[in-house]
Short mmCIF file of C-alpha atoms (C1' of nucleotides) in Angstrom, two decimals:
data_model
loop_
_atom_site.label_atom_id
_atom_site.label_comp_id
_atom_site.label_asym_id
_atom_site.label_seq_id
_atom_site.Cartn_x
_atom_site.Cartn_y
_atom_site.Cartn_z
CA MET W 30 29.28 281.91 253.80
CA GLU W 31 33.00 281.80 253.09
CA PHE W 32 34.90 280.38 250.41
CA LYS W 33 36.20 277.15 252.19
CA GLU W 34 32.91 276.52 253.77
CA ALA W 35 31.15 276.68 250.38
CA LYS W 36 33.55 274.69 248.54
CA ASN W 37 33.18 271.95 251.04
CA LYS W 38 29.50 272.17 251.02
CA PHE W 39 29.76 271.98 247.21
CA VAL W 40 32.03 268.90 247.37
CA GLN W 41 30.14 266.90 249.94
CA THR W 42 26.55 267.77 247.81
CA TRP W 43 28.17 266.47 244.74
CA GLY W 44 29.14 263.45 246.58
CA ALA W 45 25.82 262.71 247.93
CA LEU W 46 24.05 263.33 244.48
CA GLY W 47 26.60 260.65 243.18
CA SER W 48 25.82 258.24 245.44
CA GLN W 49 21.98 258.53 244.82
CA TRP W 50 22.81 257.98 241.04
CA GLY W 51 24.99 254.92 241.29
CA ILE W 52 28.28 256.99 241.28
CA ASN W 53 30.69 256.22 244.33
CA LYS W 54 30.98 259.10 246.75
CA THR W 55 34.40 259.61 246.52
CA MET W 56 34.52 259.55 242.84
CA ALA W 57 31.87 262.43 242.89
CA GLN W 58 33.83 264.28 245.25
CA ILE W 59 37.24 264.00 243.61
CA HIS W 60 35.25 265.23 240.43
CA ALA W 61 33.42 267.83 242.27
CA LEU W 62 36.87 269.12 243.69
CA LEU W 63 38.67 269.22 240.35
CA MET W 64 35.52 271.28 238.66
CA VAL W 65 35.88 273.96 240.87
CA SER W 66 39.62 274.20 240.84
CA ASN W 67 41.17 276.73 238.58
CA GLU W 68 44.48 274.69 238.26
CA ALA W 69 45.21 271.04 238.03
CA VAL W 70 45.45 269.31 241.43
CA SER W 71 48.07 266.78 242.51
CA MET W 72 47.26 263.26 244.12
CA GLU W 73 48.42 264.62 247.37
CA ASP W 74 46.45 267.64 247.34
CA ILE W 75 43.30 265.58 246.62
CA MET W 76 44.28 263.02 249.46
CA ALA W 77 44.41 265.91 251.81
CA GLU W 78 41.33 267.93 250.91
CA LEU W 79 39.44 264.75 250.72
CA GLN W 80 40.86 263.23 253.83
CA ILE W 81 41.32 259.88 251.76
CA SER W 82 44.03 257.25 251.14
CA ARG W 83 46.40 256.71 248.20
CA GLY W 84 44.92 253.95 246.96
CA ASN W 85 41.28 255.25 247.22
CA ALA W 86 42.43 258.40 245.35
CA SER W 87 44.32 256.31 242.57
CA MET W 88 41.61 254.10 241.85
CA ASN W 89 38.87 256.62 241.65
CA LEU W 90 41.12 258.86 239.28
CA ARG W 91 41.48 256.03 237.20
CA ALA W 92 38.07 255.61 237.00
CA LEU W 93 37.19 259.06 236.40
CA MET W 94 39.78 258.98 233.33
CA ASP W 95 38.28 255.77 231.89
CA TRP W 96 34.71 257.90 232.01
CA GLY W 97 36.71 260.48 230.14
CA ILE W 98 35.84 263.53 232.48
CA VAL W 99 39.41 263.75 234.20
CA TYR W 100 42.66 264.29 232.27
CA LYS W 101 46.17 263.68 233.56
CA GLU W 102 48.37 266.85 233.10
CA TYR W 103 52.08 267.00 233.26
CA LYS W 104 53.92 269.98 234.60
CA ALA W 105 57.34 271.04 233.06
CA GLY W 106 60.22 270.17 235.65
CA GLU W 107 57.49 268.50 238.10
CA ARG W 108 57.82 264.65 238.34
CA ARG W 109 54.21 264.16 240.02
CA GLU W 110 50.99 264.00 238.09
CA PHE W 111 48.23 266.48 238.25
CA PHE W 112 44.71 266.21 237.38
CA THR W 113 41.96 268.55 235.83
CA ALA W 114 38.51 267.77 235.30
CA GLU W 115 36.50 268.37 232.23
CA LYS W 116 34.66 272.02 232.80
CA ASP W 117 32.46 272.12 229.92
CA LEU W 118 29.17 271.26 231.07
CA ASP W 119 27.86 270.38 227.71
CA GLU W 120 30.56 268.06 227.20
CA LEU W 121 30.41 266.53 230.54
CA ALA W 122 26.68 265.66 230.15
CA VAL W 123 27.57 264.09 226.65
CA LYS W 124 30.44 261.80 228.11
CA ILE W 125 28.22 260.87 230.97
CA SER W 126 25.29 259.91 228.90
CA ARG W 127 27.43 258.16 226.32
CA GLU W 128 29.04 255.96 228.94
CA ARG W 129 26.03 255.15 230.84
CA SER W 130 24.28 254.02 227.74
CA LYS W 131 27.28 251.97 226.63
CA ARG W 132 27.63 250.24 230.16
CA GLU W 133 23.99 250.01 231.24
CA ILE W 134 21.35 250.76 228.62
CA LYS W 135 22.93 248.77 225.93
CA PRO W 136 23.23 245.54 227.80
CA ALA W 137 19.72 246.01 229.38
CA LEU W 138 18.27 246.36 225.78
CA LYS W 139 20.24 243.22 224.72
CA ILE W 140 18.32 241.30 227.38
CA LEU W 141 14.94 242.81 226.96
CA LYS W 142 15.17 241.86 223.38
CA GLU W 143 15.82 238.40 224.30
CA VAL W 144 13.11 238.04 226.74
CA SER W 145 10.26 239.84 224.60
CA THR W 146 10.92 237.15 221.91
CA ILE W 147 10.41 234.34 223.45
CA GLU W 148 7.58 232.11 221.88
CA ALA W 149 4.30 233.23 223.55
CA LYS W 150 2.02 230.17 224.37
CA ASP W 151 -1.67 230.89 224.39
CA SER W 152 -1.90 231.76 227.98
CA ALA W 153 -2.96 235.25 228.68
CA GLU W 154 -0.16 235.44 231.28
CA GLU W 155 2.46 234.89 228.54
CA LYS W 156 0.96 237.22 225.98
CA HIS W 157 1.13 240.10 228.62
CA PHE W 158 4.46 239.62 229.32
CA VAL W 159 5.71 239.54 225.81
CA ASP W 160 3.43 242.46 224.96
CA GLN W 161 4.75 244.52 228.06
CA THR W 162 8.71 243.71 227.58
CA SER W 163 8.27 244.30 223.90
CA LYS W 164 6.60 247.81 224.79
CA LEU W 165 9.56 248.49 227.33
CA TYR W 166 12.15 247.67 224.66
CA ASP W 167 10.88 249.98 222.32
CA PHE W 168 10.50 252.62 224.85
CA VAL W 169 14.16 252.46 226.04
CA LEU W 170 15.30 252.12 222.73
CA LYS W 171 13.74 255.11 221.71
CA ALA W 172 14.70 257.25 224.74
CA ASP W 173 18.28 255.98 224.41
CA ASN W 174 18.39 257.30 220.79
CA MET W 175 16.91 260.15 221.43
CA LEU W 176 19.74 261.25 224.31
CA ASP W 177 22.04 260.29 221.62
CA LYS W 178 20.80 262.73 219.17
CA MET W 179 20.18 265.48 221.61
CA THR W 180 23.73 265.20 222.84
CA GLU W 181 24.79 265.14 219.09
CA PHE W 182 24.12 268.74 218.66
CA ASN W 183 26.97 269.69 220.13
CA GLU W 184 27.65 273.46 221.56
CA ASN W 185 25.26 274.26 223.99
CA TRP W 186 22.85 271.50 222.90
CA LEU W 187 20.92 271.83 226.12
CA GLY W 188 20.07 275.53 225.49
CA ARG W 189 19.05 274.69 221.75
CA LEU W 190 17.15 271.98 222.64
CA VAL W 191 15.18 273.95 225.03
CA LEU W 192 14.36 276.44 222.34
CA LYS W 193 13.17 273.70 220.12
CA ILE W 194 10.87 272.12 222.62
CA MET W 195 9.52 275.37 223.74
CA LYS W 196 8.50 276.79 220.22
CA MET J 9 13.98 230.25 226.41
CA GLU J 10 10.73 229.36 227.91
CA PHE J 11 8.51 231.72 229.71
CA LYS J 12 9.54 231.16 233.05
CA GLU J 13 13.20 231.73 232.57
CA ALA J 14 12.72 234.81 230.42
CA LYS J 15 10.24 236.09 233.39
CA ASN J 16 13.22 235.67 235.99
CA LYS J 17 15.79 236.96 233.59
CA PHE J 18 13.77 240.22 233.17
CA VAL J 19 13.36 240.42 236.78
CA GLN J 20 16.86 240.05 237.56
CA THR J 21 18.07 242.48 235.05
CA TRP J 22 15.70 245.30 236.02
CA GLY J 23 16.95 244.74 239.57
CA ALA J 24 20.49 245.05 238.71
CA LEU J 25 19.54 248.20 236.35
CA GLY J 26 17.73 249.41 239.61
CA SER J 27 20.89 249.11 241.69
CA GLN J 28 22.97 250.95 239.37
CA TRP J 29 20.54 253.91 239.26
CA GLY J 30 20.47 254.20 243.00
CA ILE J 31 17.11 252.23 243.37
CA ASN J 32 17.31 249.47 245.75
CA LYS J 33 17.46 245.87 244.29
CA THR J 34 14.44 244.77 245.63
CA MET J 35 12.31 247.17 244.95
CA ALA J 36 13.40 247.41 241.44
CA GLN J 37 12.72 243.48 241.34
CA ILE J 38 9.44 243.76 242.93
CA HIS J 39 8.40 246.39 240.07
CA ALA J 40 9.67 244.36 237.51
CA LEU J 41 7.63 241.67 238.71
CA LEU J 42 4.20 243.65 238.89
CA MET J 43 4.99 245.27 235.31
CA VAL J 44 4.90 241.81 233.53
CA SER J 45 1.80 240.48 235.50
CA ASN J 46 -1.29 240.47 234.08
CA GLU J 47 -3.23 240.87 237.21
CA ALA J 48 -2.70 242.10 240.74
CA VAL J 49 -0.30 239.82 242.93
CA SER J 50 -0.76 239.52 246.65
CA MET J 51 2.22 240.04 249.17
CA GLU J 52 2.79 236.18 249.59
CA ASP J 53 3.02 235.48 246.11
CA ILE J 54 5.70 238.21 245.65
CA MET J 55 7.46 236.98 248.89
CA ALA J 56 7.47 233.68 247.20
CA GLU J 57 8.57 234.55 243.68
CA LEU J 58 11.47 236.80 244.74
CA GLN J 59 12.42 234.81 247.93
CA ILE J 60 12.18 237.69 250.34
CA SER J 61 10.97 238.17 253.70
CA ARG J 62 7.74 239.91 254.60
CA GLY J 63 9.30 242.84 256.23
CA ASN J 64 11.34 243.51 253.03
CA ALA J 65 8.12 243.17 250.71
CA SER J 66 6.33 245.46 253.05
CA MET J 67 9.02 248.07 252.92
CA ASN J 68 9.37 248.19 249.25
CA LEU J 69 6.04 247.95 248.37
CA ARG J 70 5.31 251.00 250.52
CA ALA J 71 8.07 252.81 248.95
CA LEU J 72 6.83 251.77 245.61
CA MET J 73 3.59 253.38 246.43
CA ASP J 74 5.21 256.56 247.65
CA TRP J 75 6.87 257.00 244.31
CA GLY J 76 3.42 256.58 242.92
CA ILE J 77 4.33 253.60 240.31
CA VAL J 78 2.29 250.67 242.47
CA TYR J 79 -1.23 250.62 243.40
CA LYS J 80 -2.88 248.54 246.27
CA GLU J 81 -5.89 246.84 244.85
CA TYR J 82 -8.76 245.02 246.88
CA LYS J 83 -10.60 242.06 245.74
CA ALA J 84 -14.12 241.54 246.63
CA GLY J 85 -14.49 238.93 249.30
CA GLU J 86 -10.59 238.67 249.91
CA ARG J 87 -9.08 240.04 253.09
CA ARG J 88 -5.63 240.46 251.59
CA GLU J 89 -4.27 243.23 249.66
CA PHE J 90 -3.02 242.89 245.93
CA PHE J 91 -0.59 245.19 244.14
CA THR J 92 -0.39 246.31 240.43
CA ALA J 93 2.25 248.26 238.88
CA GLU J 94 1.76 251.31 236.54
CA LYS J 95 1.83 249.59 233.04
CA ASP J 96 1.95 252.72 231.07
CA LEU J 97 5.31 253.36 230.34
CA ASP J 98 5.07 257.23 229.54
CA GLU J 99 3.00 257.48 232.85
CA LEU J 100 5.85 255.75 234.59
CA ALA J 101 8.83 257.63 233.16
CA VAL J 102 6.69 261.01 234.01
CA LYS J 103 6.27 260.04 237.62
CA ILE J 104 9.66 258.59 238.18
CA SER J 105 11.42 261.69 236.76
CA ARG J 106 9.00 264.00 238.93
CA GLU J 107 10.17 262.20 241.99
CA ARG J 108 13.60 262.29 241.36
CA SER J 109 13.42 265.83 240.67
CA LYS J 110 11.66 266.75 243.87
CA ARG J 111 13.62 264.44 246.05
CA GLU J 112 17.27 265.12 244.63
CA ILE J 113 17.54 268.00 242.04
CA LYS J 114 15.59 270.25 243.74
CA PRO J 115 17.71 270.09 246.88
CA ALA J 116 20.79 270.03 245.10
CA LEU J 117 19.74 273.34 243.17
CA LYS J 118 19.26 274.95 246.62
CA ILE J 119 22.65 274.29 247.68
CA LEU J 120 24.23 275.38 243.96
CA LYS J 121 22.56 278.71 244.50
CA GLU J 122 23.57 278.97 248.16
CA VAL J 123 27.31 278.12 247.32
CA SER J 124 27.44 280.04 243.96
CA THR J 125 26.42 283.57 245.42
CA ILE J 126 29.05 283.81 248.21
CA GLU J 127 31.06 286.96 248.07
CA ALA J 128 34.08 286.13 245.58
CA LYS J 129 36.96 287.90 246.94
CA ASP J 130 39.72 289.03 244.19
CA SER J 131 41.65 285.74 244.43
CA ALA J 132 41.33 283.84 241.00
CA GLU J 133 40.60 280.75 242.73
CA GLU J 134 37.63 282.24 244.28
CA LYS J 135 36.34 283.76 241.01
CA HIS J 136 36.64 280.14 239.48
CA PHE J 137 34.72 278.78 242.00
CA VAL J 138 31.72 281.04 241.72
CA ASP J 139 31.82 281.00 237.99
CA GLN J 140 31.85 277.38 237.63
CA THR J 141 29.05 276.73 240.19
CA SER J 142 26.87 279.32 238.65
CA LYS J 143 27.04 277.54 235.62
CA LEU J 144 26.32 274.42 237.03
CA TYR J 145 23.31 275.89 238.55
CA ASP J 146 22.28 277.19 235.20
CA PHE J 147 22.68 273.95 233.48
CA VAL J 148 20.96 271.96 236.11
CA LEU J 149 18.04 274.27 236.38
CA LYS J 150 17.68 274.16 232.61
CA ALA J 151 17.97 270.41 232.40
CA ASP J 152 15.54 270.24 235.30
CA ASN J 153 12.89 272.46 233.58
CA MET J 154 13.27 270.56 230.36
CA LEU J 155 12.50 267.31 231.82
CA ASP J 156 9.26 268.83 233.21
CA LYS J 157 8.19 270.22 230.00
CA MET J 158 9.23 267.13 227.80
CA THR J 159 6.99 264.80 230.20
CA GLU J 160 4.26 267.41 230.46
CA PHE J 161 3.24 266.65 226.89
CA ASN J 162 1.49 263.85 228.18
CA GLU J 163 0.55 261.09 225.79
CA ASN J 164 3.25 259.48 224.24
CA TRP J 165 5.43 262.41 224.85
CA LEU J 166 8.49 260.38 223.93
CA GLY J 167 7.36 259.60 220.37
CA ARG J 168 6.18 263.20 219.96
CA LEU J 169 9.52 264.48 221.12
CA VAL J 170 11.51 262.42 218.96
CA LEU J 171 9.58 263.84 215.73
CA LYS J 172 10.21 267.51 217.11
CA ILE J 173 13.90 267.01 217.68
CA MET J 174 14.53 265.09 214.42
CA LYS J 175 12.74 267.52 212.20
"C1'" DT R 27 -15.56 241.72 272.23
"C1'" DT R 28 -12.76 238.56 270.36
"C1'" DA R 29 -9.86 236.31 267.61
"C1'" DA R 30 -8.42 235.46 263.31
"C1'" DA R 31 -5.89 237.34 259.15
"C1'" DC R 32 -3.43 240.02 257.61
"C1'" DT R 33 0.48 244.32 257.60
"C1'" DT R 34 3.97 247.05 259.60
"C1'" DT R 35 7.97 248.62 262.26
"C1'" DC R 36 12.42 248.34 263.50
"C1'" DA R 37 16.54 246.35 266.12
"C1'" DA R 38 19.80 243.36 264.87
"C1'" DA R 39 22.09 240.41 261.25
"C1'" DA R 40 23.64 239.67 256.76
"C1'" DA R 41 25.28 240.97 252.40
"C1'" DT R 42 27.52 244.36 249.67
"C1'" DA R 43 30.20 248.30 248.30
"C1'" DA R 44 33.97 251.22 249.45
"C1'" DA R 45 38.45 252.56 251.48
"C1'" DT R 46 42.97 251.29 253.52
"C1'" DG R 47 47.86 250.79 253.36
"C1'" DA R 48 51.50 248.40 252.66
"C1'" DA R 49 53.91 245.89 248.98
"C1'" DA R 50 54.91 245.80 244.15
"C1'" DG R 51 55.61 248.49 240.04
"C1'" DT R 52 57.16 252.30 237.06
"C1'" DT R 53 59.51 256.23 235.90
"C1'" DT R 54 63.07 259.71 235.79
"C1'" DA R 55 67.44 261.83 237.08
"C1'" DT R 56 72.24 261.20 238.03
"C1'" DA X 9 72.75 250.73 237.16
"C1'" DT X 10 70.82 252.86 241.04
"C1'" DA X 11 67.92 254.99 244.07
"C1'" DA X 12 64.82 258.44 244.65
"C1'" DA X 13 59.95 260.00 243.54
"C1'" DC X 14 56.25 258.77 242.52
"C1'" DT X 15 51.81 255.59 241.24
"C1'" DT X 16 49.14 251.01 241.48
"C1'" DT X 17 47.24 247.07 243.10
"C1'" DC X 18 44.85 243.99 245.67
"C1'" DA X 19 44.12 241.35 250.32
"C1'" DT X 20 42.05 242.86 254.40
"C1'" DT X 21 39.05 245.99 257.22
"C1'" DT X 22 35.59 249.28 257.65
"C1'" DA X 23 31.41 251.72 256.45
"C1'" DT X 24 26.95 251.55 254.22
"C1'" DT X 25 23.00 249.68 252.64
"C1'" DT X 26 19.66 246.09 252.64
"C1'" DT X 27 17.34 242.37 254.73
"C1'" DT X 28 15.47 239.41 258.15
"C1'" DG X 29 11.85 238.21 261.47
"C1'" DA X 30 9.68 238.33 265.51
"C1'" DA X 31 6.83 241.63 267.95
"C1'" DA X 32 3.29 245.21 267.60
"C1'" DG X 33 -0.35 247.12 265.17
"C1'" DT X 34 -4.32 246.99 262.23
"C1'" DT X 35 -8.67 245.46 260.45
"C1'" DT X 36 -12.62 242.56 259.36
"C1'" DA X 37 -16.11 238.89 260.40
"C1'" DA X 38 -18.73 236.84 263.70
#
DNA sequence: TTAAACTTTCAAAAATAAATGAAAGTTTAT
DNA sequence: ATAAACTTTCATTTATTTTTGAAAGTTTAA
């Protein structure tokens, strides 16, 4: 397999994986492209490589920057903007997990708390509901906190964790 | 908030969360419904509660059973089939992570391996590509193995892990 | 074996999400 | 202040995913 083919395969795969995890395909593809580029890439080049429109490129770059995993870069004497991706994988994982926690887990926890604290009447049905949603609340809260703690390690947290868990 | 309202809110929230994580809304809603039901539910009842068609119910129940998180149940003297969800959250998390690993992570790893082992010529660009995709391969492999180990604990693995990591 | 009671399948329709592209908005050099 | 070079926005179009529902399939009881 030659370089160009490999690069394309990687970008496509990363895009597909993104969709499966609720991240839009183009956003994941742009990220993939930047991750494996050794230098900052202009919007023009991104558009050309991925065959996407200007608007699409712009919107997804904005989204990636909101997630904190892609940065704008300015080159001396160049009017146009260039983009780079966070390339440190530990840092990337930390940022993604922080954002997803903030955007999705935290709001879900809020709802879980609400519904698990209703006044359960005497019916078995209602008791089971309160019991199950309470357990779910605890579980999700614990998992969310753990993710936080895990990634808080900083500097090769995944490697360290593996050691800690194995031992 | 009264029971019916809370139940509906929970089902809707779980459905929305599902979509955000690449699981279709109805599938997540059916799962939510079964999770908080204290007894097995018939397809008719699922259709009525979620206002969905027979085909939709049938397909998503099949998918949930394929994931191993919903079971068919037969009641004596009843022709129809009833469904229940895995209610143990540790077990649920284990099954979901196993399936996603098998369906998504493992195939992605295969591609990562392929593209990271191309013959890198002398250009900085190609070297960076091989370097970055190799790192990604290692990272994903390590994370995948860790998930496996984590959930292998069995019996309240999350609680135990929290202890282990905190200490 | 038949028919009633139920489930599954899948082509078509509907709903949802993503992409386009032209117009509006910015920035910078002169 | 102007215009060239570039980016963003958003109404519309396109693509993708999900849902429907009717027909085909299956199981069970008599």
